[in-house]
């Protein structure tokens, strides 16, 4: 037997090992090629075979702070066609045109386009019933894509704040635009496969990529207060037929906007039916004008903080005008207020008295406070289109400009600036940034994705100064120019404003913006309300005459809606012969019918029930009502 040497054996083993490695390497390369490259080719092939029918996400809802839906969605399907799947375009076009009430020529053009999938623009966001009708036609190559349209259930309610979305559900104005990215969500689709001739490939299952719905947006808006303001603005519009109206309600303790509205208004569902300047301008944050006497609150806060006046001990004589550097500046009361304390200067909204206060401050100090209170700059509210207003350049402020600025003339401010500034003046001295959006919430999980919290910008005056401002402004409502804003049972403070409008650099005759800034309760404010009426017709154009009673109504009903209880510790209202006397309701429970007739001289009775004794009454005993009002009585045994 021939013996093989060890060297030969080792050579054979090495050769076998190398050959084995080569074989396995070739197998690995082939497997890698099949797995990666061929898979890539398959994916590419599937992509070329695939057709996507888009499924739009549901746009996030917009809700008030109590969960009331202010902007939501309605199902609105859209029709798509796959031209290559349609064997007889003329016949299909005639059927679809009849259902959609569109010319068959238009439909035919869509069906014969050289494109993989075509959307019929005239059949976007159709009704659910119409979509069902088209589905029942069972037409090859015609598909229904899920879509929705934006829906505003309360028509023009809060329209400038909400804004609106376009046909592609993209935000175009207001909160819809400001939070468009968060509200939009992500598109989904149904992907099916067809060959080069457009025929469905039966052996390949459809792929469904669900859309991701947008986040829900919860606001600081309180629909109870918003409804009250909308009601009062509608009444004001019908009564005075003004050129415009502006209203804002804010929580002065944190900057939350509780309500905001203006006239003229529009329906977000039909925004194309009004001129662009109506829907594109949110007047409470955009418009800029001379504030008039509501601006005196800033001068008052500054002079008290600088300890330049003692309101109760110092006196000022007002002859009806004051001379400043050769110019005569008049008070609204031509004959003047005579000798009065500075507390009464505030009550009477006396222009010459505020000129004196402005001079005591000096231009540098007064304008520094004006800037500290946020004028001349945007408040930063989370809405597009905010204005900054216009202030005098300090280098150009002379004695006359200082004087007029002190009583609110010659400067231009926005309503939202005034509300933020006055809130700081009465809340203890903190200037807050106003905001409308409270939080963004994932509709699937309920998780809060973003939450806005109060932003305190700066401390502008002390707590003590703020207290003095509140006391002075409460007296304005009880005993001064703002008496028509007085609300029985609630401590209300406020300030009137009457400002001439400027056109082409000159003041207009008999054309004013009349306003009122109110807050309550006066000792611990929960709400600040500003109302401005532009050129009211058929009335005396004074803020105390037109705007004050409207704000009084808003505050009265808003405090009731907020659950704020009435109190008896308010300043007694100073009445005139024009005012109906207010008297306390007596306690009638337990009285007999005969005793009722003997007691009630100044009230009317609305009696119900059977028996001889009063078992309940409304209003309750001790509540002040107008003399001659009706008391409802329930009689029993």
Coordinates of C-alpha atoms in Angstrom, one line a residue:
X1 CA 0.0 0.0 0.0
X2 CA 1.2 3.4 -1.0
X3 CA 1.6 5.8 1.9
X4 CA 0.7 9.5 1.6
X5 CA 3.1 11.8 3.3
X6 CA 2.0 14.2 6.0
X7 CA 2.9 17.1 3.8
X8 CA 0.6 16.0 1.1
X9 CA -2.3 15.5 3.6
X10 CA -1.8 19.1 4.9
X11 CA -1.8 20.5 1.3
X12 CA -5.1 18.7 0.5
X13 CA -6.7 20.0 3.7
X14 CA -5.6 23.5 3.0
X15 CA -7.0 23.3 -0.6
X16 CA -10.3 21.8 0.7
X17 CA -10.5 24.6 3.3
X18 CA -9.9 27.3 0.7
X19 CA -12.4 25.8 -1.7
X20 CA -15.0 25.7 1.2
X21 CA -14.4 29.3 2.1
X22 CA -14.8 30.3 -1.6
X23 CA -18.1 28.3 -1.9
X24 CA -19.5 29.9 1.3
X25 CA -18.4 33.4 0.2
X26 CA -20.1 32.9 -3.1
X27 CA -23.3 31.7 -1.3
X28 CA -23.2 34.7 1.1
X29 CA -22.7 37.2 -1.8
X30 CA -25.6 35.6 -3.6
X31 CA -27.8 35.7 -0.5
X32 CA -26.9 39.3 0.1
X33 CA -27.6 40.2 -3.5
X34 CA -31.0 38.5 -3.3
X35 CA -31.9 39.9 0.1
X36 CA -30.8 43.5 -0.5
X37 CA -30.6 44.3 -4.2
X38 CA -33.5 42.1 -5.3
X39 CA -35.6 43.5 -2.4
X40 CA -34.8 47.0 -3.5
X41 CA -35.9 46.1 -7.0
X42 CA -39.1 44.6 -5.6
X43 CA -39.7 47.7 -3.6
X44 CA -39.0 49.9 -6.7
X45 CA -41.4 47.7 -8.7
X46 CA -44.1 48.0 -6.0
X47 CA -43.7 51.7 -6.0
X48 CA -44.2 51.8 -9.8
X49 CA -47.2 49.6 -9.4
X50 CA -48.7 51.5 -6.5
X51 CA -51.5 54.1 -6.6
X52 CA -52.3 56.2 -3.5
X53 CA -55.8 57.4 -2.6
X54 CA -55.2 60.0 0.1
X55 CA -57.0 60.1 3.4
X56 CA -56.8 63.5 5.0
X57 CA -56.3 63.8 8.8
X58 CA -59.0 65.3 11.0
X59 CA -58.0 68.8 11.8
X60 CA -57.7 69.4 15.5
X61 CA -60.8 70.9 17.2
X62 CA -60.8 74.3 18.9
X63 CA -62.6 74.4 22.2
X64 CA -63.4 77.0 24.9
X65 CA -62.0 76.5 28.4
X66 CA -65.2 74.5 29.4
X67 CA -64.9 72.1 26.4
X68 CA -67.5 73.8 24.1
X69 CA -66.5 73.1 20.5
X70 CA -65.9 76.3 18.6
X71 CA -64.3 74.9 15.5
X72 CA -64.7 71.3 14.4
X73 CA -65.0 69.1 11.3
X74 CA -67.6 67.6 9.0
X75 CA -67.1 64.6 6.7
X76 CA -66.5 65.8 3.2
X77 CA -65.3 63.1 0.8
X78 CA -63.4 63.8 -2.5
X79 CA -63.6 62.0 -5.8
X80 CA -60.5 60.6 -7.5
X81 CA -60.1 58.7 -10.8
X82 CA -57.4 56.3 -12.2
X83 CA -57.5 57.1 -15.9
X84 CA -55.9 53.8 -17.0
X85 CA -58.6 51.8 -15.2
X86 CA -61.4 53.4 -17.1
X87 CA -62.2 51.4 -20.3
X88 CA -64.9 53.8 -21.7
X89 CA -64.1 57.4 -20.6
X90 CA -67.0 58.9 -22.5
X91 CA -69.6 56.7 -20.9
X92 CA -68.0 57.0 -17.5
X93 CA -67.8 60.8 -17.8
X94 CA -71.5 61.0 -18.7
X95 CA -72.5 58.9 -15.6
X96 CA -70.2 60.8 -13.2
X97 CA -71.1 64.2 -14.6
X98 CA -74.8 63.5 -14.1
X99 CA -74.3 62.6 -10.5
X100 CA -72.0 65.6 -9.8
X101 CA -74.0 68.1 -11.8
X102 CA -70.8 69.0 -13.8
X103 CA -70.3 69.1 -17.5
X104 CA -69.3 65.8 -19.0
X105 CA -66.6 67.5 -21.0
X106 CA -64.8 68.5 -17.8
X107 CA -65.1 65.0 -16.4
X108 CA -63.8 63.6 -19.6
X109 CA -60.7 65.7 -19.5
X110 CA -59.9 64.4 -16.0
X111 CA -60.5 60.8 -17.1
X112 CA -58.2 61.1 -20.1
X113 CA -55.2 62.7 -18.4
X114 CA -51.9 61.0 -18.7
X115 CA -51.5 60.6 -15.0
X116 CA -51.6 57.7 -12.5
X117 CA -54.3 59.3 -10.3
X118 CA -56.3 62.5 -10.7
X119 CA -58.4 64.4 -8.2
X120 CA -61.6 66.0 -9.6
X121 CA -61.4 69.5 -8.2
X122 CA -65.1 70.2 -8.7
X123 CA -65.9 67.1 -6.6
X124 CA -63.8 68.1 -3.5
X125 CA -65.4 68.0 -0.1
X126 CA -68.8 66.7 -1.3
X127 CA -71.5 65.5 1.0
X128 CA -71.6 62.0 2.5
X129 CA -74.8 61.3 0.7
X130 CA -73.3 62.3 -2.7
X131 CA -70.3 60.2 -2.0
X132 CA -72.6 57.2 -1.3
X133 CA -74.4 57.9 -4.6
X134 CA -71.2 57.8 -6.6
X135 CA -70.0 54.6 -4.8
X136 CA -73.3 52.9 -5.8
X137 CA -72.5 53.5 -9.5
X138 CA -69.7 50.9 -9.1
X139 CA -67.6 52.6 -11.7
X140 CA -64.1 51.1 -12.3
X141 CA -61.4 53.6 -11.8
X142 CA -63.5 56.0 -9.7
X143 CA -62.6 56.2 -6.0
X144 CA -63.7 58.1 -3.0
X145 CA -61.0 59.6 -0.7
X146 CA -61.8 60.4 2.9
X147 CA -61.7 64.1 3.6
X148 CA -63.3 66.7 5.8
X149 CA -64.1 70.4 5.9
X150 CA -63.8 72.9 8.7
X151 CA -67.1 73.7 10.4
X152 CA -67.9 76.6 12.7
X153 CA -71.1 75.8 14.6
X154 CA -71.8 79.3 15.9
X155 CA -71.4 81.2 12.7
X156 CA -69.8 84.6 13.3
X157 CA -69.2 83.9 17.0
X158 CA -65.6 84.7 17.9
X159 CA -64.8 84.8 14.2
X160 CA -61.8 87.1 14.2
X161 CA -60.1 85.1 16.9
X162 CA -60.8 81.7 15.5
X163 CA -60.1 82.7 11.9
X164 CA -60.8 80.1 9.2
X165 CA -59.2 77.3 7.2
X166 CA -59.0 77.0 3.4
X167 CA -60.2 74.3 1.1
X168 CA -57.1 72.2 1.8
X169 CA -57.8 72.6 5.6
X170 CA -54.8 74.9 5.9
X171 CA -55.1 77.8 8.5
X172 CA -55.5 81.1 6.8
X173 CA -56.3 83.5 9.6
X174 CA -56.6 83.8 13.4
X175 CA -55.8 80.9 15.6
X176 CA -56.3 78.6 12.6
X177 CA -53.2 80.2 11.1
X178 CA -51.2 80.8 14.3
X179 CA -51.5 77.1 15.4
X180 CA -51.8 75.6 11.9
X181 CA -48.9 73.2 12.2
X182 CA -50.3 71.7 15.5
X183 CA -53.9 71.5 14.2
X184 CA -53.1 70.0 10.8
X185 CA -52.0 66.5 11.5
X186 CA -50.4 64.1 8.9
X187 CA -52.0 62.7 5.8
X188 CA -52.7 59.0 5.4
X189 CA -53.6 56.9 2.3
X190 CA -54.9 53.7 0.9
X191 CA -52.2 52.2 -1.4
X192 CA -53.3 49.6 -4.0
X193 CA -51.3 48.0 -6.9
X194 CA -52.0 48.0 -10.6
X195 CA -50.1 46.9 -13.7
X196 CA -48.8 49.2 -16.5
X197 CA -52.3 49.2 -18.0
X198 CA -53.8 50.3 -14.8
X199 CA -55.6 47.1 -13.9
X200 CA -55.7 46.0 -10.2
X201 CA -53.2 43.3 -9.3
X202 CA -55.4 40.7 -7.5
X203 CA -52.6 38.9 -5.8
X204 CA -51.3 42.0 -3.9
X205 CA -53.1 43.3 -0.8
X206 CA -53.9 47.0 -0.4
X207 CA -51.7 48.9 2.1
X208 CA -53.4 51.3 4.5
X209 CA -51.5 54.1 6.2
X210 CA -53.9 55.8 8.6
X211 CA -53.8 59.6 8.9
X212 CA -52.6 61.2 12.2
X213 CA -55.2 63.6 13.4
X214 CA -54.2 67.1 14.5
X215 CA -54.0 68.2 18.1
X216 CA -57.1 69.8 19.8
X217 CA -56.6 73.4 20.9
X218 CA -58.3 74.5 24.2
X219 CA -58.7 78.3 24.7
X220 CA -58.9 80.7 27.6
X221 CA -62.1 81.9 26.1
X222 CA -65.2 81.4 28.3
X223 CA -68.3 81.0 26.0
X224 CA -70.5 82.2 28.8
X225 CA -68.8 85.6 28.8
X226 CA -68.3 85.6 25.0
X227 CA -72.0 85.0 24.5
X228 CA -72.8 88.0 26.8
X229 CA -70.4 90.2 24.8
X230 CA -71.7 89.1 21.4
X231 CA -75.3 89.8 22.6
X232 CA -74.4 93.3 23.8
X233 CA -72.5 94.1 20.6
X234 CA -75.5 93.0 18.5
X235 CA -77.7 95.3 20.5
X236 CA -75.2 98.2 20.2
X237 CA -75.0 97.7 16.5
X238 CA -78.8 97.8 16.1
X239 CA -79.2 100.8 18.5
X240 CA -76.4 103.2 17.4
X241 CA -75.5 101.9 13.9
X242 CA -71.8 102.7 14.6
X243 CA -68.9 102.5 12.1
X244 CA -67.4 99.7 14.3
X245 CA -67.4 98.2 17.8
X246 CA -64.5 96.6 19.8
X247 CA -64.8 94.5 23.0
X248 CA -62.3 92.6 25.1
X249 CA -62.7 90.8 28.5
X250 CA -59.6 89.6 30.3
X251 CA -58.7 88.0 33.6
X252 CA -56.4 90.7 35.1
X253 CA -54.7 88.2 37.4
X254 CA -53.1 86.1 34.7
X255 CA -53.6 87.6 31.2
X256 CA -56.2 85.0 30.0
X257 CA -58.5 86.5 27.4
X258 CA -62.0 85.5 28.4
X259 CA -63.8 87.1 25.4
X260 CA -63.0 89.1 22.3
X261 CA -65.2 90.4 19.6
X262 CA -65.8 93.3 17.1
X263 CA -68.1 94.6 14.5
X264 CA -68.3 94.4 11.5
X265 CA -68.0 90.6 11.7
X266 CA -68.2 87.6 9.4
X267 CA -69.1 83.9 9.2
X268 CA -65.9 81.8 8.9
X269 CA -67.7 79.3 6.8
X270 CA -68.5 82.0 4.2
X271 CA -65.6 84.4 4.6
X272 CA -65.4 85.0 0.8
X273 CA -68.8 86.8 1.0
X274 CA -67.3 89.8 2.8
X275 CA -64.6 92.3 1.9
X276 CA -61.1 91.2 2.8
X277 CA -60.5 94.2 5.1
X278 CA -63.3 92.8 7.3
X279 CA -62.0 89.3 7.9
X280 CA -58.3 90.2 7.7
X281 CA -58.3 92.7 10.6
X282 CA -58.9 91.6 14.1
X283 CA -59.7 95.1 15.4
X284 CA -59.1 94.5 19.2
X285 CA -55.4 93.8 18.5
X286 CA -54.9 95.5 15.2
X287 CA -56.6 98.9 15.3
X288 CA -54.7 101.9 16.7
X289 CA -56.3 105.2 17.8
X290 CA -56.2 107.9 20.4
X291 CA -57.6 106.4 23.6
X292 CA -59.0 109.5 25.2
X293 CA -59.7 109.5 29.0
X294 CA -59.2 105.8 29.5
X295 CA -55.5 106.5 29.2
X296 CA -55.7 108.7 32.3
X297 CA -55.5 105.5 34.3
X298 CA -51.8 105.3 33.4
X299 CA -51.2 108.9 34.3
X300 CA -53.0 108.4 37.6
X301 CA -51.0 105.2 38.4
X302 CA -47.7 107.0 37.6
X303 CA -48.3 110.1 39.7
X304 CA -49.4 108.0 42.7
X305 CA -46.4 105.7 42.4
X306 CA -44.0 108.7 42.2
X307 CA -45.8 110.2 45.3
X308 CA -46.5 113.4 43.4
X309 CA -50.1 113.9 44.6
X310 CA -52.3 113.3 47.6
X311 CA -55.7 112.7 46.1
X312 CA -57.9 113.6 49.1
X313 CA -55.9 116.5 50.6
X314 CA -54.8 118.5 47.6
X315 CA -57.1 120.7 45.6
X316 CA -57.2 121.9 42.0
X317 CA -59.3 124.7 40.5
X318 CA -60.7 124.0 37.0
X319 CA -62.1 127.0 35.2
X320 CA -62.8 124.8 32.1
X321 CA -59.5 125.3 30.4
X322 CA -55.7 125.5 31.0
X323 CA -53.0 127.5 29.2
X324 CA -49.9 125.5 28.2
X325 CA -47.1 127.3 26.2
X326 CA -49.6 129.7 24.5
X327 CA -52.1 126.9 23.7
X328 CA -55.5 126.7 25.4
X329 CA -56.6 123.1 26.3
X330 CA -60.2 122.7 27.3
X331 CA -62.0 120.4 29.7
X332 CA -64.9 118.4 28.3
X333 CA -67.1 120.5 30.6
X334 CA -66.7 123.9 29.1
X335 CA -67.7 125.8 32.3
X336 CA -65.2 123.8 34.3
X337 CA -65.5 121.9 37.6
X338 CA -64.4 124.6 39.9
X339 CA -62.4 123.8 43.0
X340 CA -62.1 120.1 43.6
X341 CA -59.8 117.6 45.2
X342 CA -57.6 115.5 42.9
X343 CA -59.8 112.5 43.9
X344 CA -62.7 114.5 42.3
X345 CA -60.4 115.3 39.3
X346 CA -60.3 111.6 38.6
X347 CA -64.1 111.2 39.3
X348 CA -64.9 114.1 36.9
X349 CA -62.3 113.1 34.3
X350 CA -61.1 116.7 34.4
X351 CA -58.6 117.4 31.6
X352 CA -56.9 120.4 33.1
X353 CA -56.4 118.5 36.4
X354 CA -54.6 115.7 34.5
X355 CA -52.5 118.3 32.7
X356 CA -51.3 119.4 36.1
X357 CA -50.5 115.8 37.1
X358 CA -48.6 115.3 33.8
X359 CA -46.5 118.4 34.5
X360 CA -45.7 117.2 38.0
X361 CA -44.3 114.0 36.5
X362 CA -42.3 115.5 33.7
X363 CA -42.0 114.0 30.2
X364 CA -39.2 111.6 31.0
X365 CA -41.0 110.0 33.9
X366 CA -44.4 109.9 32.3
X367 CA -43.2 108.4 29.1
X368 CA -41.1 105.8 31.0
X369 CA -44.3 104.7 32.8
X370 CA -46.1 104.6 29.5
X371 CA -43.5 102.2 28.1
X372 CA -43.4 100.2 31.3
X373 CA -47.2 99.6 31.0
X374 CA -46.5 98.2 27.5
X375 CA -47.5 101.0 25.1
X376 CA -45.5 101.4 21.9
X377 CA -44.8 97.7 21.7
X378 CA -46.7 94.5 20.9
X379 CA -48.2 92.7 23.9
X380 CA -47.2 89.3 22.4
X381 CA -50.7 87.9 22.3
X382 CA -50.8 84.6 20.3
X383 CA -52.6 86.0 17.3
X384 CA -51.3 87.3 14.0
X385 CA -51.7 91.0 13.0
X386 CA -51.1 92.8 16.3
X387 CA -50.3 96.5 16.1
X388 CA -47.9 98.5 18.2
X389 CA -49.5 101.9 18.3
X390 CA -47.6 105.2 18.0
X391 CA -46.0 107.3 20.7
X392 CA -44.3 110.7 20.6
X393 CA -40.6 110.7 20.1
X394 CA -39.3 111.9 23.4
X395 CA -37.1 114.5 21.7
X396 CA -40.2 116.0 20.2
X397 CA -42.3 116.1 23.3
X398 CA -42.8 119.7 24.4
X399 CA -45.1 121.1 27.1
X400 CA -48.2 120.8 24.9
X401 CA -47.4 117.2 23.9
X402 CA -46.8 116.3 27.5
X403 CA -50.1 117.9 28.5
X404 CA -52.2 116.2 25.9
X405 CA -50.5 112.8 26.5
X406 CA -51.5 113.0 30.2
X407 CA -55.2 113.0 29.3
X408 CA -54.9 110.5 26.3
X409 CA -54.7 112.7 23.3
X410 CA -51.9 112.7 20.7
X411 CA -50.8 109.1 21.3
X412 CA -52.1 106.1 19.5
X413 CA -52.7 102.7 21.2
X414 CA -54.4 99.4 20.6
X415 CA -57.3 98.1 22.6
X416 CA -55.3 95.0 23.8
X417 CA -52.5 97.3 25.0
X418 CA -55.0 99.3 27.1
X419 CA -56.6 96.1 28.6
X420 CA -53.2 94.7 29.6
X421 CA -52.1 98.1 31.0
X422 CA -55.2 98.7 33.1
X423 CA -55.1 95.1 34.3
X424 CA -51.7 95.8 35.7
X425 CA -52.9 99.0 37.3
X426 CA -55.6 97.2 39.2
X427 CA -54.3 93.7 39.9
X428 CA -51.5 94.8 42.3
X429 CA -49.1 96.2 39.7
X430 CA -48.0 93.2 37.5
X431 CA -48.1 93.5 33.7
X432 CA -49.1 90.2 32.1
X433 CA -48.8 89.0 28.5
X434 CA -52.3 88.4 27.2
X435 CA -52.9 85.0 25.6
X436 CA -55.8 83.1 24.0
X437 CA -54.6 79.5 23.7
X438 CA -54.5 77.5 26.9
X439 CA -53.3 74.0 25.8
X440 CA -52.8 71.6 23.0
X441 CA -54.2 68.1 23.6
X442 CA -53.7 64.8 21.8
X443 CA -57.3 63.7 20.9
X444 CA -56.4 60.0 21.0
X445 CA -54.6 59.8 24.4
X446 CA -55.8 63.0 26.1
X447 CA -52.2 63.9 26.8
X448 CA -51.5 67.6 27.1
X449 CA -48.7 68.3 24.6
X450 CA -48.3 72.0 25.2
X451 CA -49.7 74.3 28.0
X452 CA -49.5 78.1 28.1
X453 CA -49.0 79.5 31.5
X454 CA -49.3 83.1 32.7
X455 CA -46.3 85.3 31.8
X456 CA -45.6 88.1 34.1
X457 CA -43.6 90.7 32.2
X458 CA -42.7 93.2 34.9
X459 CA -43.9 94.9 38.1
X460 CA -44.9 98.4 37.1
X461 CA -46.4 99.8 40.3
X462 CA -46.7 98.8 43.9
X463 CA -49.6 97.0 45.6
X464 CA -50.4 100.2 47.6
X465 CA -50.5 102.3 44.4
X466 CA -52.7 99.7 42.7
X467 CA -55.1 99.8 45.7
X468 CA -55.4 103.6 45.4
X469 CA -56.0 103.4 41.7
X470 CA -58.8 100.9 42.3
X471 CA -60.4 103.1 45.0
X472 CA -60.3 106.1 42.7
X473 CA -61.8 104.3 39.8
X474 CA -64.5 102.7 41.9
X475 CA -65.6 106.2 42.9
X476 CA -65.7 107.2 39.1
X477 CA -68.4 104.5 38.7
X478 CA -70.3 105.3 41.9
X479 CA -70.1 109.1 41.9
X480 CA -68.4 110.3 38.8
X481 CA -68.6 110.2 35.0
X482 CA -69.0 106.4 34.9
X483 CA -72.2 106.1 36.9
X484 CA -74.1 104.4 34.1
X485 CA -71.8 101.4 34.6
X486 CA -72.8 101.0 38.2
X487 CA -74.1 97.5 39.1
X488 CA -76.2 97.0 42.2
X489 CA -74.5 94.4 44.4
X490 CA -71.1 94.4 42.7
X491 CA -68.2 96.8 43.3
X492 CA -67.3 98.1 39.8
X493 CA -64.5 100.4 38.9
X494 CA -63.8 102.1 35.6
X495 CA -63.0 105.0 33.4
X496 CA -64.8 106.7 30.5
X497 CA -63.2 107.7 27.3
X498 CA -64.2 110.0 24.5
X499 CA -61.7 110.6 21.7
X500 CA -62.0 112.6 18.5
X501 CA -61.0 110.7 15.4
X502 CA -58.2 112.0 13.2
X503 CA -58.4 112.1 9.4
X504 CA -55.6 113.6 7.2
X505 CA -53.9 115.0 10.3
X506 CA -57.0 116.9 11.5
X507 CA -59.6 116.1 14.1
X508 CA -63.1 115.3 12.7
X509 CA -66.2 117.1 13.8
X510 CA -68.9 115.1 15.6
X511 CA -67.1 111.9 15.0
X512 CA -65.7 110.2 18.1
X513 CA -64.6 106.8 19.5
X514 CA -66.4 106.5 22.8
X515 CA -65.2 103.9 25.2
X516 CA -65.3 102.6 28.8
X517 CA -62.8 100.5 30.7
X518 CA -64.4 98.6 33.6
X519 CA -63.3 96.0 36.2
X520 CA -64.9 94.1 39.0
X521 CA -65.0 93.3 41.9
X522 CA -63.1 96.6 42.5
X523 CA -61.3 95.3 45.6
X524 CA -60.1 92.1 44.0
X525 CA -60.7 92.2 40.2
X526 CA -61.6 89.0 38.4
X527 CA -62.5 90.6 35.0
X528 CA -61.5 93.7 33.0
X529 CA -63.8 94.7 30.2
X530 CA -63.1 97.3 27.5
X531 CA -65.6 98.5 25.0
X532 CA -65.1 101.1 22.2
X533 CA -67.9 102.3 19.9
X534 CA -66.8 104.1 16.7
X535 CA -69.0 107.0 15.8
X536 CA -72.4 106.0 17.3
X537 CA -75.3 107.6 15.6
X538 CA -78.3 109.4 17.1
X539 CA -76.8 110.0 20.5
X540 CA -74.5 112.3 22.5
X541 CA -71.1 110.9 21.8
X542 CA -69.7 110.5 25.3
X543 CA -68.2 107.3 26.7
X544 CA -70.2 107.7 29.9
X545 CA -73.4 108.0 27.9
X546 CA -72.9 105.2 25.3
X547 CA -70.2 102.7 26.4
X548 CA -70.5 102.8 30.2
X549 CA -74.0 101.2 30.5
X550 CA -73.0 98.5 28.0
X551 CA -70.0 97.5 30.0
X552 CA -72.1 97.6 33.2
X553 CA -74.4 95.0 31.6
X554 CA -71.5 92.9 30.5
X555 CA -69.9 93.0 34.0
X556 CA -73.1 92.2 35.8
X557 CA -74.0 89.1 33.7
X558 CA -70.3 88.0 33.5
X559 CA -69.8 88.1 37.3
X560 CA -73.1 86.1 37.7
X561 CA -71.8 83.6 35.1
X562 CA -68.5 83.3 37.0
X563 CA -70.4 82.6 40.2
X564 CA -69.3 85.8 42.0
X565 CA -71.8 86.6 44.8
X566 CA -73.3 90.0 45.3
X567 CA -72.2 92.1 48.3
X568 CA -73.5 95.1 50.3
X569 CA -70.2 96.8 50.9
X570 CA -70.1 98.9 47.7
X571 CA -69.9 102.7 47.5
X572 CA -73.4 104.2 47.5
X573 CA -74.3 105.5 44.0
X574 CA -74.7 109.2 43.7
X575 CA -78.1 109.7 42.0
X576 CA -79.7 112.5 40.1
X577 CA -83.3 113.3 39.4
X578 CA -83.0 111.2 36.2
X579 CA -82.1 108.0 38.2
X580 CA -84.7 105.6 39.5
X581 CA -84.2 105.3 43.2
X582 CA -82.9 101.9 44.4
X583 CA -84.5 100.4 47.5
X584 CA -83.9 97.2 49.5
X585 CA -86.4 94.4 49.1
X586 CA -88.3 93.9 52.4
X587 CA -88.7 90.6 54.0
X588 CA -92.2 89.5 53.1
X589 CA -92.1 85.8 54.1
X590 CA -94.8 85.1 56.8
X591 CA -97.0 88.1 56.0
X592 CA -100.7 87.6 55.3
X593 CA -102.4 89.0 52.2
X594 CA -103.8 91.8 54.2
X595 CA -100.4 92.8 55.6
X596 CA -98.9 92.7 52.1
X597 CA -101.3 95.4 50.9
X598 CA -100.6 97.5 53.9
X599 CA -96.8 97.5 53.5
X600 CA -96.1 97.6 49.8
X601 CA -96.3 101.0 48.3
X602 CA -93.2 101.2 46.1
X603 CA -93.4 97.7 44.6
X604 CA -95.6 95.7 42.3
X605 CA -96.6 92.1 43.3
X606 CA -96.8 89.0 41.1
X607 CA -98.7 86.6 43.4
X608 CA -99.1 82.9 42.8
X609 CA -100.3 79.9 44.8
X610 CA -103.2 79.5 47.2
X611 CA -103.4 80.2 50.9
X612 CA -103.0 83.2 53.2
X613 CA -99.3 83.4 54.0
X614 CA -96.2 84.3 52.0
X615 CA -93.9 81.2 51.9
X616 CA -91.2 82.6 49.5
X617 CA -90.3 85.6 47.5
X618 CA -87.9 86.7 44.7
X619 CA -85.7 88.7 44.9
X620 CA -84.6 87.7 48.3
X621 CA -84.9 90.2 51.2
X622 CA -82.2 92.9 51.3
X623 CA -81.5 92.9 47.6
X624 CA -81.6 96.4 46.1
X625 CA -84.0 96.8 43.2
X626 CA -85.4 99.8 41.3
X627 CA -88.3 101.5 43.0
X628 CA -91.5 100.2 41.3
X629 CA -90.0 96.8 40.4
X630 CA -92.0 93.6 40.6
X631 CA -91.6 91.1 43.5
X632 CA -92.7 87.6 42.8
X633 CA -94.6 86.1 45.8
X634 CA -95.7 82.5 46.5
X635 CA -98.7 82.1 48.8
X636 CA -99.3 79.0 50.8
X637 CA -100.7 77.7 54.2

